PDB file of C-alpha atoms in Angstrom:
ATOM      1  CA  UNK A   1      62.060  92.000  62.522  1.00 58.00           C
ATOM      2  CA  UNK A   2      62.946  89.905  59.457  1.00 62.00           C
ATOM      3  CA  UNK A   3      60.333  87.308  60.293  1.00 59.00           C
ATOM      4  CA  UNK A   4      57.696  90.342  60.356  1.00 67.00           C
ATOM      5  CA  UNK A   5      58.917  91.352  57.130  1.00 55.00           C
ATOM      6  CA  UNK A   6      58.554  88.044  55.518  1.00 63.00           C
ATOM      7  CA  UNK A   7      55.052  87.656  57.014  1.00 57.00           C
ATOM      8  CA  UNK A   8      53.995  91.264  55.336  1.00 63.00           C
ATOM      9  CA  UNK A   9      55.302  90.018  51.960  1.00 71.00           C
ATOM     10  CA  UNK A  10      53.812  86.413  52.438  1.00 79.00           C
ATOM     11  CA  UNK A  11      50.448  88.245  53.069  1.00 88.00           C
ATOM     12  CA  UNK A  12      50.893  90.687  50.251  1.00 88.00           C
ATOM     13  CA  UNK A  13      51.379  87.726  47.850  1.00 93.00           C
ATOM     14  CA  UNK A  14      48.553  85.747  49.023  1.00 93.00           C
ATOM     15  CA  UNK A  15      46.357  89.045  48.481  1.00 93.00           C
ATOM     16  CA  UNK A  16      47.496  89.308  45.174  1.00 94.00           C
ATOM     17  CA  UNK A  17      46.928  86.012  44.015  1.00 94.00           C
ATOM     18  CA  UNK A  18      43.454  85.861  45.897  1.00 94.00           C
ATOM     19  CA  UNK A  19      42.349  89.069  43.787  1.00 94.00           C
ATOM     20  CA  UNK A  20      43.986  87.716  40.667  1.00 94.00           C
ATOM     21  CA  UNK A  21      41.692  84.392  41.118  1.00 94.00           C
ATOM     22  CA  UNK A  22      38.605  86.413  41.724  1.00 94.00           C
ATOM     23  CA  UNK A  23      39.138  88.552  38.476  1.00 94.00           C
ATOM     24  CA  UNK A  24      40.198  85.271  36.346  1.00 93.00           C
ATOM     25  CA  UNK A  25      43.836  86.720  35.945  1.00 94.00           C
ATOM     26  CA  UNK A  26      46.757  84.733  35.790  1.00 93.00           C
ATOM     27  CA  UNK A  27      49.452  86.959  36.736  1.00 96.00           C
ATOM     28  CA  UNK A  28      52.678  86.328  38.414  1.00 96.00           C
ATOM     29  CA  UNK A  29      53.265  88.038  41.810  1.00 96.00           C
ATOM     30  CA  UNK A  30      57.270  87.927  41.225  1.00 95.00           C
ATOM     31  CA  UNK A  31      56.942  89.736  37.887  1.00 95.00           C
ATOM     32  CA  UNK A  32      54.456  92.239  39.409  1.00 96.00           C
ATOM     33  CA  UNK A  33      55.159  92.793  42.747  1.00 93.00           C
ATOM     34  CA  UNK A  34      56.667  96.340  42.160  1.00 91.00           C
ATOM     35  CA  UNK A  35      52.985  97.274  40.870  1.00 93.00           C
ATOM     36  CA  UNK A  36      50.833  95.802  43.163  1.00 93.00           C
ATOM     37  CA  UNK A  37      49.662  99.136  44.597  1.00 92.00           C
ATOM     38  CA  UNK A  38      48.872 100.575  41.030  1.00 93.00           C
ATOM     39  CA  UNK A  39      46.806  97.022  40.692  1.00 96.00           C
ATOM     40  CA  UNK A  40      44.888  97.299  43.628  1.00 95.00           C
ATOM     41  CA  UNK A  41      44.085 101.294  42.789  1.00 95.00           C
ATOM     42  CA  UNK A  42      42.776 100.070  39.591  1.00 96.00           C
ATOM     43  CA  UNK A  43      40.883  96.896  40.410  1.00 96.00           C
ATOM     44  CA  UNK A  44      39.824  97.245  43.851  1.00 94.00           C
ATOM     45  CA  UNK A  45      39.777 100.824  44.524  1.00 95.00           C
ATOM     46  CA  UNK A  46      38.383 101.082  40.943  1.00 95.00           C
ATOM     47  CA  UNK A  47      40.083 104.605  40.326  1.00 94.00           C
ATOM     48  CA  UNK A  48      39.130 104.766  36.505  1.00 96.00           C
ATOM     49  CA  UNK A  49      35.607 103.825  36.928  1.00 95.00           C
ATOM     50  CA  UNK A  50      33.837 107.034  36.792  1.00 94.00           C
ATOM     51  CA  UNK A  51      32.408 107.593  33.212  1.00 96.00           C
ATOM     52  CA  UNK A  52      33.707 104.309  32.302  1.00 98.00           C
ATOM     53  CA  UNK A  53      32.010 102.595  29.206  1.00 98.00           C
ATOM     54  CA  UNK A  54      31.269  99.447  31.077  1.00 98.00           C
ATOM     55  CA  UNK A  55      30.186  96.541  28.583  1.00 97.00           C
ATOM     56  CA  UNK A  56      29.967  98.347  25.597  1.00 98.00           C
ATOM     57  CA  UNK A  57      31.873  97.680  22.153  1.00 98.00           C
ATOM     58  CA  UNK A  58      34.290 100.759  22.491  1.00 98.00           C
ATOM     59  CA  UNK A  59      37.976 102.216  21.551  1.00 98.00           C
ATOM     60  CA  UNK A  60      39.901 102.589  24.983  1.00 98.00           C
ATOM     61  CA  UNK A  61      43.498 104.303  24.787  1.00 98.00           C
ATOM     62  CA  UNK A  62      45.887 103.595  27.758  1.00 97.00           C
ATOM     63  CA  UNK A  63      48.545 106.381  27.646  1.00 96.00           C
ATOM     64  CA  UNK A  64      51.091 105.284  30.215  1.00 93.00           C
ATOM     65  CA  UNK A  65      49.891 101.476  30.385  1.00 95.00           C
ATOM     66  CA  UNK A  66      52.790 100.532  33.096  1.00 94.00           C
ATOM     67  CA  UNK A  67      52.301  96.939  33.552  1.00 96.00           C
ATOM     68  CA  UNK A  68      49.253  96.742  31.693  1.00 97.00           C
ATOM     69  CA  UNK A  69      46.706  96.869  34.680  1.00 97.00           C
ATOM     70  CA  UNK A  70      44.350  99.494  33.211  1.00 98.00           C
ATOM     71  CA  UNK A  71      44.193  97.824  29.832  1.00 98.00           C
ATOM     72  CA  UNK A  72      43.357  94.533  31.362  1.00 98.00           C
ATOM     73  CA  UNK A  73      40.817  96.182  33.324  1.00 98.00           C
ATOM     74  CA  UNK A  74      39.292  97.971  30.244  1.00 98.00           C
ATOM     75  CA  UNK A  75      39.555  94.497  28.416  1.00 97.00           C
ATOM     76  CA  UNK A  76      37.621  92.572  31.256  1.00 96.00           C
ATOM     77  CA  UNK A  77      34.994  95.244  31.440  1.00 97.00           C
ATOM     78  CA  UNK A  78      33.906  95.896  27.779  1.00 98.00           C
ATOM     79  CA  UNK A  79      32.540  94.376  24.737  1.00 97.00           C
ATOM     80  CA  UNK A  80      35.285  91.427  23.397  1.00 95.00           C
ATOM     81  CA  UNK A  81      34.906  93.337  20.186  1.00 97.00           C
ATOM     82  CA  UNK A  82      36.332  96.667  22.056  1.00 98.00           C
ATOM     83  CA  UNK A  83      39.856  97.857  20.882  1.00 98.00           C
ATOM     84  CA  UNK A  84      42.086  98.653  23.493  1.00 98.00           C
ATOM     85  CA  UNK A  85      45.567 100.437  23.017  1.00 98.00           C
ATOM     86  CA  UNK A  86      48.279 100.050  25.775  1.00 98.00           C
ATOM     87  CA  UNK A  87      50.914 102.616  25.337  1.00 97.00           C
ATOM     88  CA  UNK A  88      54.196 102.068  27.517  1.00 95.00           C
ATOM     89  CA  UNK A  89      57.645 103.632  26.224  1.00 93.00           C
ATOM     90  CA  UNK A  90      59.723 102.052  29.059  1.00 91.00           C
ATOM     91  CA  UNK A  91      61.304  98.860  27.859  1.00 91.00           C
ATOM     92  CA  UNK A  92      61.203  97.396  31.084  1.00 90.00           C
ATOM     93  CA  UNK A  93      57.731  97.898  31.931  1.00 92.00           C
ATOM     94  CA  UNK A  94      56.617  97.062  28.151  1.00 96.00           C
ATOM     95  CA  UNK A  95      58.064  93.685  28.735  1.00 96.00           C
ATOM     96  CA  UNK A  96      56.032  93.072  31.828  1.00 96.00           C
ATOM     97  CA  UNK A  97      53.038  94.524  30.006  1.00 97.00           C
ATOM     98  CA  UNK A  98      53.317  91.990  27.080  1.00 97.00           C
ATOM     99  CA  UNK A  99      53.624  89.092  29.523  1.00 97.00           C
ATOM    100  CA  UNK A 100      50.950  90.026  31.648  1.00 97.00           C
ATOM    101  CA  UNK A 101      48.621  90.490  28.538  1.00 97.00           C
ATOM    102  CA  UNK A 102      49.731  87.039  27.298  1.00 96.00           C
ATOM    103  CA  UNK A 103      49.292  85.552  30.519  1.00 94.00           C
ATOM    104  CA  UNK A 104      45.523  86.916  30.786  1.00 93.00           C
ATOM    105  CA  UNK A 105      45.029  85.465  27.271  1.00 90.00           C
ATOM    106  CA  UNK A 106      42.983  88.622  26.064  1.00 93.00           C
ATOM    107  CA  UNK A 107      43.619  89.100  22.260  1.00 93.00           C
ATOM    108  CA  UNK A 108      42.056  92.852  21.981  1.00 97.00           C
ATOM    109  CA  UNK A 109      44.912  94.688  23.484  1.00 98.00           C
ATOM    110  CA  UNK A 110      47.326  96.231  21.187  1.00 98.00           C
ATOM    111  CA  UNK A 111      50.520  97.043  23.134  1.00 98.00           C
ATOM    112  CA  UNK A 112      52.903  99.466  21.771  1.00 98.00           C
ATOM    113  CA  UNK A 113      56.209 100.697  22.985  1.00 97.00           C
ATOM    114  CA  UNK A 114      55.673 104.446  22.315  1.00 95.00           C
ATOM    115  CA  UNK A 115      55.257 107.494  24.535  1.00 93.00           C
ATOM    116  CA  UNK A 116      52.494 110.458  23.592  1.00 94.00           C
ATOM    117  CA  UNK A 117      53.952 113.894  23.729  1.00 89.00           C
ATOM    118  CA  UNK A 118      53.761 117.314  22.097  1.00 88.00           C
ATOM    119  CA  UNK A 119      55.472 116.431  18.633  1.00 88.00           C
ATOM    120  CA  UNK A 120      56.232 113.412  17.092  1.00 92.00           C
ATOM    121  CA  UNK A 121      59.799 112.154  17.090  1.00 90.00           C
ATOM    122  CA  UNK A 122      62.230 110.676  19.413  1.00 93.00           C
ATOM    123  CA  UNK A 123      62.821 112.009  22.901  1.00 84.00           C
ATOM    124  CA  UNK A 124      64.715 110.903  26.023  1.00 81.00           C
ATOM    125  CA  UNK A 125      62.647 108.841  28.829  1.00 82.00           C
ATOM    126  CA  UNK A 126      64.087 109.364  32.118  1.00 76.00           C
ATOM    127  CA  UNK A 127      63.755 106.355  34.255  1.00 76.00           C
ATOM    128  CA  UNK A 128      63.549 106.606  38.198  1.00 65.00           C
ATOM    129  CA  UNK A 129      64.702 104.379  40.832  1.00 60.00           C
ATOM    130  CA  UNK A 130      61.008 103.251  41.426  1.00 58.00           C
ATOM    131  CA  UNK A 131      58.228 102.373  38.928  1.00 59.00           C
ATOM    132  CA  UNK A 132      58.151 106.278  37.797  1.00 63.00           C
ATOM    133  CA  UNK A 133      59.558 107.025  34.437  1.00 60.00           C
ATOM    134  CA  UNK A 134      58.839 110.453  32.647  1.00 55.00           C
ATOM    135  CA  UNK A 135      59.747 112.677  29.557  1.00 57.00           C
ATOM    136  CA  UNK A 136      60.444 115.346  32.123  1.00 53.00           C
ATOM    137  CA  UNK A 137      63.947 115.362  33.552  1.00 53.00           C
ATOM    138  CA  UNK A 138      62.652 117.250  36.608  1.00 53.00           C
ATOM    139  CA  UNK A 139      59.439 115.382  37.455  1.00 49.00           C
ATOM    140  CA  UNK A 140      59.427 115.348  41.097  1.00 50.00           C
ATOM    141  CA  UNK A 141      58.427 111.485  41.611  1.00 53.00           C
ATOM    142  CA  UNK A 142      61.322 110.527  39.829  1.00 49.00           C
ATOM    143  CA  UNK A 143      63.377 111.541  42.914  1.00 52.00           C
ATOM    144  CA  UNK A 144      66.603 110.961  40.620  1.00 58.00           C
ATOM    145  CA  UNK A 145      66.848 109.641  37.227  1.00 52.00           C
ATOM    146  CA  UNK A 146      69.019 106.377  37.152  1.00 62.00           C
ATOM    147  CA  UNK A 147      68.602 105.646  33.446  1.00 75.00           C
ATOM    148  CA  UNK A 148      68.031 107.370  30.257  1.00 79.00           C
ATOM    149  CA  UNK A 149      66.521 105.838  27.048  1.00 80.00           C
ATOM    150  CA  UNK A 150      65.594 107.297  23.864  1.00 84.00           C
ATOM    151  CA  UNK A 151      62.058 106.804  22.906  1.00 87.00           C
ATOM    152  CA  UNK A 152      59.630 107.069  19.964  1.00 91.00           C
ATOM    153  CA  UNK A 153      57.365 109.506  20.471  1.00 93.00           C
ATOM    154  CA  UNK A 154      53.755 110.455  18.890  1.00 95.00           C
ATOM    155  CA  UNK A 155      51.729 113.455  19.277  1.00 93.00           C
ATOM    156  CA  UNK A 156      48.017 112.894  19.864  1.00 94.00           C
ATOM    157  CA  UNK A 157      46.996 113.863  16.397  1.00 94.00           C
ATOM    158  CA  UNK A 158      49.564 111.649  14.712  1.00 95.00           C
ATOM    159  CA  UNK A 159      48.386 108.674  16.783  1.00 96.00           C
ATOM    160  CA  UNK A 160      44.778 108.866  15.730  1.00 96.00           C
ATOM    161  CA  UNK A 161      45.962 109.080  12.067  1.00 95.00           C
ATOM    162  CA  UNK A 162      48.681 106.164  12.372  1.00 96.00           C
ATOM    163  CA  UNK A 163      46.223 103.453  13.967  1.00 96.00           C
ATOM    164  CA  UNK A 164      43.132 104.780  11.707  1.00 96.00           C
ATOM    165  CA  UNK A 165      41.207 105.533  15.036  1.00 96.00           C
ATOM    166  CA  UNK A 166      37.989 107.690  14.188  1.00 96.00           C
ATOM    167  CA  UNK A 167      36.939 108.137  17.981  1.00 97.00           C
ATOM    168  CA  UNK A 168      38.282 107.374  21.337  1.00 98.00           C
ATOM    169  CA  UNK A 169      35.623 106.316  23.885  1.00 98.00           C
ATOM    170  CA  UNK A 170      38.001 106.317  27.105  1.00 98.00           C
ATOM    171  CA  UNK A 171      41.314 107.909  27.274  1.00 97.00           C
ATOM    172  CA  UNK A 172      43.287 107.259  30.198  1.00 97.00           C
ATOM    173  CA  UNK A 173      46.480 109.384  30.733  1.00 94.00           C
ATOM    174  CA  UNK A 174      49.151 108.552  33.368  1.00 89.00           C
ATOM    175  CA  UNK A 175      52.191 109.815  31.889  1.00 84.00           C
ATOM    176  CA  UNK A 176      54.146 111.535  34.899  1.00 72.00           C
ATOM    177  CA  UNK A 177      53.591 114.917  34.139  1.00 72.00           C
ATOM    178  CA  UNK A 178      53.428 114.984  30.198  1.00 80.00           C
ATOM    179  CA  UNK A 179      49.792 115.226  30.427  1.00 86.00           C
ATOM    180  CA  UNK A 180      50.364 119.166  30.043  1.00 87.00           C
ATOM    181  CA  UNK A 181      52.324 119.185  27.083  1.00 86.00           C
ATOM    182  CA  UNK A 182      50.312 116.640  25.164  1.00 89.00           C
ATOM    183  CA  UNK A 183      46.976 118.112  25.732  1.00 91.00           C
ATOM    184  CA  UNK A 184      48.217 121.738  25.290  1.00 90.00           C
ATOM    185  CA  UNK A 185      49.642 120.991  22.007  1.00 88.00           C
ATOM    186  CA  UNK A 186      47.033 118.763  20.458  1.00 90.00           C
ATOM    187  CA  UNK A 187      45.109 119.952  17.739  1.00 88.00           C
ATOM    188  CA  UNK A 188      41.831 121.242  18.486  1.00 90.00           C
ATOM    189  CA  UNK A 189      39.800 118.688  16.529  1.00 92.00           C
ATOM    190  CA  UNK A 190      41.352 115.776  18.332  1.00 93.00           C
ATOM    191  CA  UNK A 191      39.058 116.645  21.394  1.00 94.00           C
ATOM    192  CA  UNK A 192      36.212 116.514  19.313  1.00 95.00           C
ATOM    193  CA  UNK A 193      36.994 112.737  19.036  1.00 96.00           C
ATOM    194  CA  UNK A 194      37.337 111.947  22.637  1.00 97.00           C
ATOM    195  CA  UNK A 195      34.163 110.999  24.652  1.00 97.00           C
ATOM    196  CA  UNK A 196      36.003 110.777  28.326  1.00 97.00           C
ATOM    197  CA  UNK A 197      39.403 111.898  29.364  1.00 96.00           C
ATOM    198  CA  UNK A 198      40.492 110.753  32.629  1.00 95.00           C
ATOM    199  CA  UNK A 199      43.819 111.610  34.221  1.00 88.00           C
ATOM    200  CA  UNK A 200      45.579 110.355  37.597  1.00 73.00           C
TER     201      UNK A 200
END
């Protein structure tokens, strides 16, 4: 049984390293092993590729960046002069995101340890036992929140202003249930500045 389990882990590691090599990404398996499924969804299943502005010079915003896989995908598949914002409020995830960006030697991703929410301020981030974290205490995928932390939050309108963004060509949102509050409380004119909105 233990031998079988070790074989599964070894094959998983080999597959991850093989994919990273083919994508020209230097990512640590040990650092990213809890996010392998997300990595494969983004790079192999290409779950965000519909309407993605491949090879263009664009502005991409990644809300709920997790370990930064989608931000890396965006950097690899757009013009090098593109601007990519990776927003991740979890301190644990943010540290891995920063290390992944540094390992990949990509310099057009701006990593920000913030959340986007319904209004500007500071709120509680509920951190689950797995990789899921949410601004909602009753979010089902948390199973049970083990930790809490206070995080900085901007609403979409404030985010545009603070970072002098005129237009977002591709906005990816995977923020564990907070999408509704973000979108329903965003100023109407914000939607005129977003070309493509892609949500999990």
